Tab-separated table of C-alpha atoms in Angstrom:
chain	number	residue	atom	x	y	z
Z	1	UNK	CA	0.000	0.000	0.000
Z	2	UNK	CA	3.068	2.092	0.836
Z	3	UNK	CA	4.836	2.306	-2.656
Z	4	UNK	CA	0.906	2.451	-4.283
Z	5	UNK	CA	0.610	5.833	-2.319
Z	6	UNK	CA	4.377	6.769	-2.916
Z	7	UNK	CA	3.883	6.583	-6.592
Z	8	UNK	CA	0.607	8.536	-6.937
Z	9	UNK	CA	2.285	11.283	-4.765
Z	10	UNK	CA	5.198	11.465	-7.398
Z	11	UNK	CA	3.018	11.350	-10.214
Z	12	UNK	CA	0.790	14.339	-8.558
Z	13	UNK	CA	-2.519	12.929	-7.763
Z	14	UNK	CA	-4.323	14.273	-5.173
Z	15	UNK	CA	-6.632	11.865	-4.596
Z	16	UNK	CA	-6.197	8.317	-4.847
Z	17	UNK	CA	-9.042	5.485	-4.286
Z	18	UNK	CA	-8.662	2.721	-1.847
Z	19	UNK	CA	-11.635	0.501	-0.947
Z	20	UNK	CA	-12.931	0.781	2.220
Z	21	UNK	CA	-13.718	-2.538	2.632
Z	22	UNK	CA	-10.220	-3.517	2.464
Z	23	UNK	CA	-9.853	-3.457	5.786
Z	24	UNK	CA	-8.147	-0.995	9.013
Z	25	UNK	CA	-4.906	-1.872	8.376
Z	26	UNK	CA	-5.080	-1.260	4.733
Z	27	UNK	CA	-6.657	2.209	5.584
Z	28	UNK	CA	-4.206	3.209	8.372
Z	29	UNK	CA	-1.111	2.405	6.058
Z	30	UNK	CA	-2.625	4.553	2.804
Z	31	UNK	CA	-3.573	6.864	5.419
Z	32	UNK	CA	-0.524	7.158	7.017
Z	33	UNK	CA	1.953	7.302	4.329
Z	34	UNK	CA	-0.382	9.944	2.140
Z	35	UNK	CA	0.296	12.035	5.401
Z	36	UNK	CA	3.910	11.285	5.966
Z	37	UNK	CA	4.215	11.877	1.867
Z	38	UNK	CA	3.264	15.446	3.014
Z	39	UNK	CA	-0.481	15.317	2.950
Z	40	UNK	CA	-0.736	16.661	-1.188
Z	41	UNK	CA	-2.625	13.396	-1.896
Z	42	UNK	CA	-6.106	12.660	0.039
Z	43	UNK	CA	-7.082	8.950	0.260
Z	44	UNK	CA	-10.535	8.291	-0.147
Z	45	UNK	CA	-12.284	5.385	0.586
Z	46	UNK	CA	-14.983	3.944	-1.629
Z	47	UNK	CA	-18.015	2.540	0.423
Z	48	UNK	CA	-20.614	0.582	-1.551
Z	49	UNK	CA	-20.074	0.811	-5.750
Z	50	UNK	CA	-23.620	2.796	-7.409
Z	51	UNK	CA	-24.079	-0.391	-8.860
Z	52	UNK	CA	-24.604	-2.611	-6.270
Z	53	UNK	CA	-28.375	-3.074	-4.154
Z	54	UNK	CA	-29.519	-4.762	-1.494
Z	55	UNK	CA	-29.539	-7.867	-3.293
Z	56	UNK	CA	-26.023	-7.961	-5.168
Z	57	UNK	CA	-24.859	-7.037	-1.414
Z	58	UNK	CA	-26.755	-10.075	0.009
Z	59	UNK	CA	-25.414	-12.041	-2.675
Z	60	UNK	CA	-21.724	-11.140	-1.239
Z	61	UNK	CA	-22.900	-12.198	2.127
Z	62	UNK	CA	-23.307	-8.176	3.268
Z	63	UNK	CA	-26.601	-8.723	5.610
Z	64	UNK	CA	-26.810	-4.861	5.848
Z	65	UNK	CA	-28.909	-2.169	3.504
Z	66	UNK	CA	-26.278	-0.185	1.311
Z	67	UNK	CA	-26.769	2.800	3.674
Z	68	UNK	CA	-26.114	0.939	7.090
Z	69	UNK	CA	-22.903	-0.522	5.119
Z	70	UNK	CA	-21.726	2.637	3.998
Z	71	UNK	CA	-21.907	4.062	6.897
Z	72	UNK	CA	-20.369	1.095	8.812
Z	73	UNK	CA	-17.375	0.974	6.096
Z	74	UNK	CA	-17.219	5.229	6.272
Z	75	UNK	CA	-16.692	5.162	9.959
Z	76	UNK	CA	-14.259	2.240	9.894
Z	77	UNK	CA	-12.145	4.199	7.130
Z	78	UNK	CA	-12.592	7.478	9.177
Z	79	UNK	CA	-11.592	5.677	12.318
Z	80	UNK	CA	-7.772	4.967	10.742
Z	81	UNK	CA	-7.625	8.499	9.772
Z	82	UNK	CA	-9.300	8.540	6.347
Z	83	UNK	CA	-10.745	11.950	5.619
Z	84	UNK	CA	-12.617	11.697	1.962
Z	85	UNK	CA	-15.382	9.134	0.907
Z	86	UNK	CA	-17.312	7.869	-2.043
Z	87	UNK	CA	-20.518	7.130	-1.695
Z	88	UNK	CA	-23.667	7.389	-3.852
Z	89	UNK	CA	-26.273	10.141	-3.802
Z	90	UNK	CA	-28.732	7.884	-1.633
Z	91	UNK	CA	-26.226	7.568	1.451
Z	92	UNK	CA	-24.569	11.124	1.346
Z	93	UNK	CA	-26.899	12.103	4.038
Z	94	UNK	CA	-26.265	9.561	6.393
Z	95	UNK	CA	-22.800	9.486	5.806
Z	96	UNK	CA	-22.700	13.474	6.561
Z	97	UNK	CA	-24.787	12.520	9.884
Z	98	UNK	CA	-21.982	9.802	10.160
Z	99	UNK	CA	-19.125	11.643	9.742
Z	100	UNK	CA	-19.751	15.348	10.397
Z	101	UNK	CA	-18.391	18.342	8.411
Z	102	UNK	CA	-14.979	17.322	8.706
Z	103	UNK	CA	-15.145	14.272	5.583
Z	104	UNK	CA	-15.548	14.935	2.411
Z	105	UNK	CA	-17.851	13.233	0.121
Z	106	UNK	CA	-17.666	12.676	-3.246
Z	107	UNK	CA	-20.513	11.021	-5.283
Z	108	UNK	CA	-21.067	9.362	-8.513
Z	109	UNK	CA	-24.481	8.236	-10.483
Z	110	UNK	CA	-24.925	11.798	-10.892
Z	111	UNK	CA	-27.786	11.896	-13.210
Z	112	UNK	CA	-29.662	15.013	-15.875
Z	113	UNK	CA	-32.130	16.531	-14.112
Z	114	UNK	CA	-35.400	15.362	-16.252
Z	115	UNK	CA	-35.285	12.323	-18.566
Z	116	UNK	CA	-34.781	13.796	-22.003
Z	117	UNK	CA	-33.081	16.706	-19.884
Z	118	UNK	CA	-29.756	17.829	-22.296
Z	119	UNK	CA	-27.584	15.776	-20.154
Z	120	UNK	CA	-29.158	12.661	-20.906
Z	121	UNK	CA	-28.815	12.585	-24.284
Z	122	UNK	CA	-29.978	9.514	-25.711
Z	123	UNK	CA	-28.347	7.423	-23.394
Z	124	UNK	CA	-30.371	5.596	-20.550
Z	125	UNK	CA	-30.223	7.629	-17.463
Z	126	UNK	CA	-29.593	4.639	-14.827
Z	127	UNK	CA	-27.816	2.091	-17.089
Z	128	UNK	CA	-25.765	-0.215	-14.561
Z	129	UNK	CA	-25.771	2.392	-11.500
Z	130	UNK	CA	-28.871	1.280	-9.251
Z	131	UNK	CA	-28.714	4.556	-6.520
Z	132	UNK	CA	-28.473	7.354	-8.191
Z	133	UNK	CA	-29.793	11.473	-8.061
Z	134	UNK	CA	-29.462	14.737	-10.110
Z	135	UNK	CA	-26.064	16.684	-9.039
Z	136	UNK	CA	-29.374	19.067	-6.909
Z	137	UNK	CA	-30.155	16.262	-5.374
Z	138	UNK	CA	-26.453	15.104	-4.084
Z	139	UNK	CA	-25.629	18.417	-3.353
Z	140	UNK	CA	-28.829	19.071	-1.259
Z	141	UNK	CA	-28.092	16.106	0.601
Z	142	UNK	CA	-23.901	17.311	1.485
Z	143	UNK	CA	-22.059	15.990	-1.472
Z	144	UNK	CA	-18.501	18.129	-1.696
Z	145	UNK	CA	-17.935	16.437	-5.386
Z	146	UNK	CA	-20.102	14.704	-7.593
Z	147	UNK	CA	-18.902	12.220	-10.236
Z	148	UNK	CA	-20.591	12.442	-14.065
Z	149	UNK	CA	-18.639	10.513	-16.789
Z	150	UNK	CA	-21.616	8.737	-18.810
Z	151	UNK	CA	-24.392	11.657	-19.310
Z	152	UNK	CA	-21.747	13.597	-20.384
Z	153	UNK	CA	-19.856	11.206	-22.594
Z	154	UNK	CA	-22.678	9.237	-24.424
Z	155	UNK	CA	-24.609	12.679	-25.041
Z	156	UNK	CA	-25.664	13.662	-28.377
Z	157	UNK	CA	-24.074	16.914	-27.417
Z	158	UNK	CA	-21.562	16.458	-24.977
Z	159	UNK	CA	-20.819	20.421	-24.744
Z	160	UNK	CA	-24.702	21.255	-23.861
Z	161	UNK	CA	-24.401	18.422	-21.675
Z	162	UNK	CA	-21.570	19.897	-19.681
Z	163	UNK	CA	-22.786	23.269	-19.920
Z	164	UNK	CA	-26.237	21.997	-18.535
Z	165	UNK	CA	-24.694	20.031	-15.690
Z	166	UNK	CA	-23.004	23.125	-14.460
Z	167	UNK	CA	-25.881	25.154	-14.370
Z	168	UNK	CA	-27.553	22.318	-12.262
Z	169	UNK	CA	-24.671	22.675	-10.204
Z	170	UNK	CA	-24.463	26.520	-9.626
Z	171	UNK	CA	-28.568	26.665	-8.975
Z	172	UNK	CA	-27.724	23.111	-6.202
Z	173	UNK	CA	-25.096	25.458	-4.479
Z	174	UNK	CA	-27.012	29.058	-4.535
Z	175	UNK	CA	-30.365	27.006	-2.943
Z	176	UNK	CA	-27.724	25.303	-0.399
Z	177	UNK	CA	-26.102	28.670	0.352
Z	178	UNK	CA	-30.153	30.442	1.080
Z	179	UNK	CA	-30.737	27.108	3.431
């Protein structure tokens, strides 16, 4: 885990992905070394993929919701000094509760606001990713980043795409920001 973090530090990242579910002494060591490395480089810890439900996690043995392991898997990262988080739109919320101001959360499935909406274009709006929202929604809900590869990419227009996402995103933070 050591050299994995030494190398992403060298090459610049600043933020590398770990799973969370690899375990605390996987998460102390990344943790660790991205702060000995000087701290440039956040670790995050991914909690339950967007494409997994109750079911697929039942079918890994996971008794638990997705939001009750997130949470569980957030704190346990958090706990060995872990300060950034994936997790999808549905469990922001209760990972915020979780966690408090101090994490960061970063969420993907970010979806156009309106089937049909620009962003869409004529791709599917779920496709593989099961928990999902509009970039309002996650941000509503205490998202710091959200994650949009697909709406963007397979749009007819990936320009008006981009452009419409960002307006989602500046009306998300102004409504926060009046809250």
């Amino acid at each position: 885990m050591e050299r994995a973090v030494d190398r992403a530090v060298t090459l610049g990242a600043r933020m590398l992905t770990v799973h969370a579910s690899g375990g605390k002494e996987m998460l102390l060591r990344a943790a660790r070394r991205a702060e000995a490395a000087g701290g440039t480089c956040s670790i995050v810890a991914v909690t339950v993929l967007t494409s997994l439900d109750a079911s697929d996690l039942s079918d890994l043995g996971v008794v638990a919701q997705p939001t009750a392991h997130a949470q569980r898997l957030a704190r346990l990262a958090f706990d060995q000094g872990v300060r950034a988080f994936v997790c999808s739109p549905e469990e922001v919320s209760a990972v915020r509760r979780e966690l408090g101001p101090q994490a960061t959360l970063i969420t993907p499935g970010v979806r156009p606001e309106a089937p049909g909406a620009p962003l869409a274009g004529d791709a599917p709006t779920r496709d593989d990713q099961k928990r999902v929202a509009t970039a309002r929604e996650a941000i509503a809900r205490g998202a710091d980043y959200v994650v949009v590869g697909r709406p963007i990419r397979d749009a007819a227009d990936p320009v008006s795409a981009a452009a419409s996402l960002d307006q989602s995103l500046r009306d998300a933070l102004a409504e926060t920001r009046r809250a």
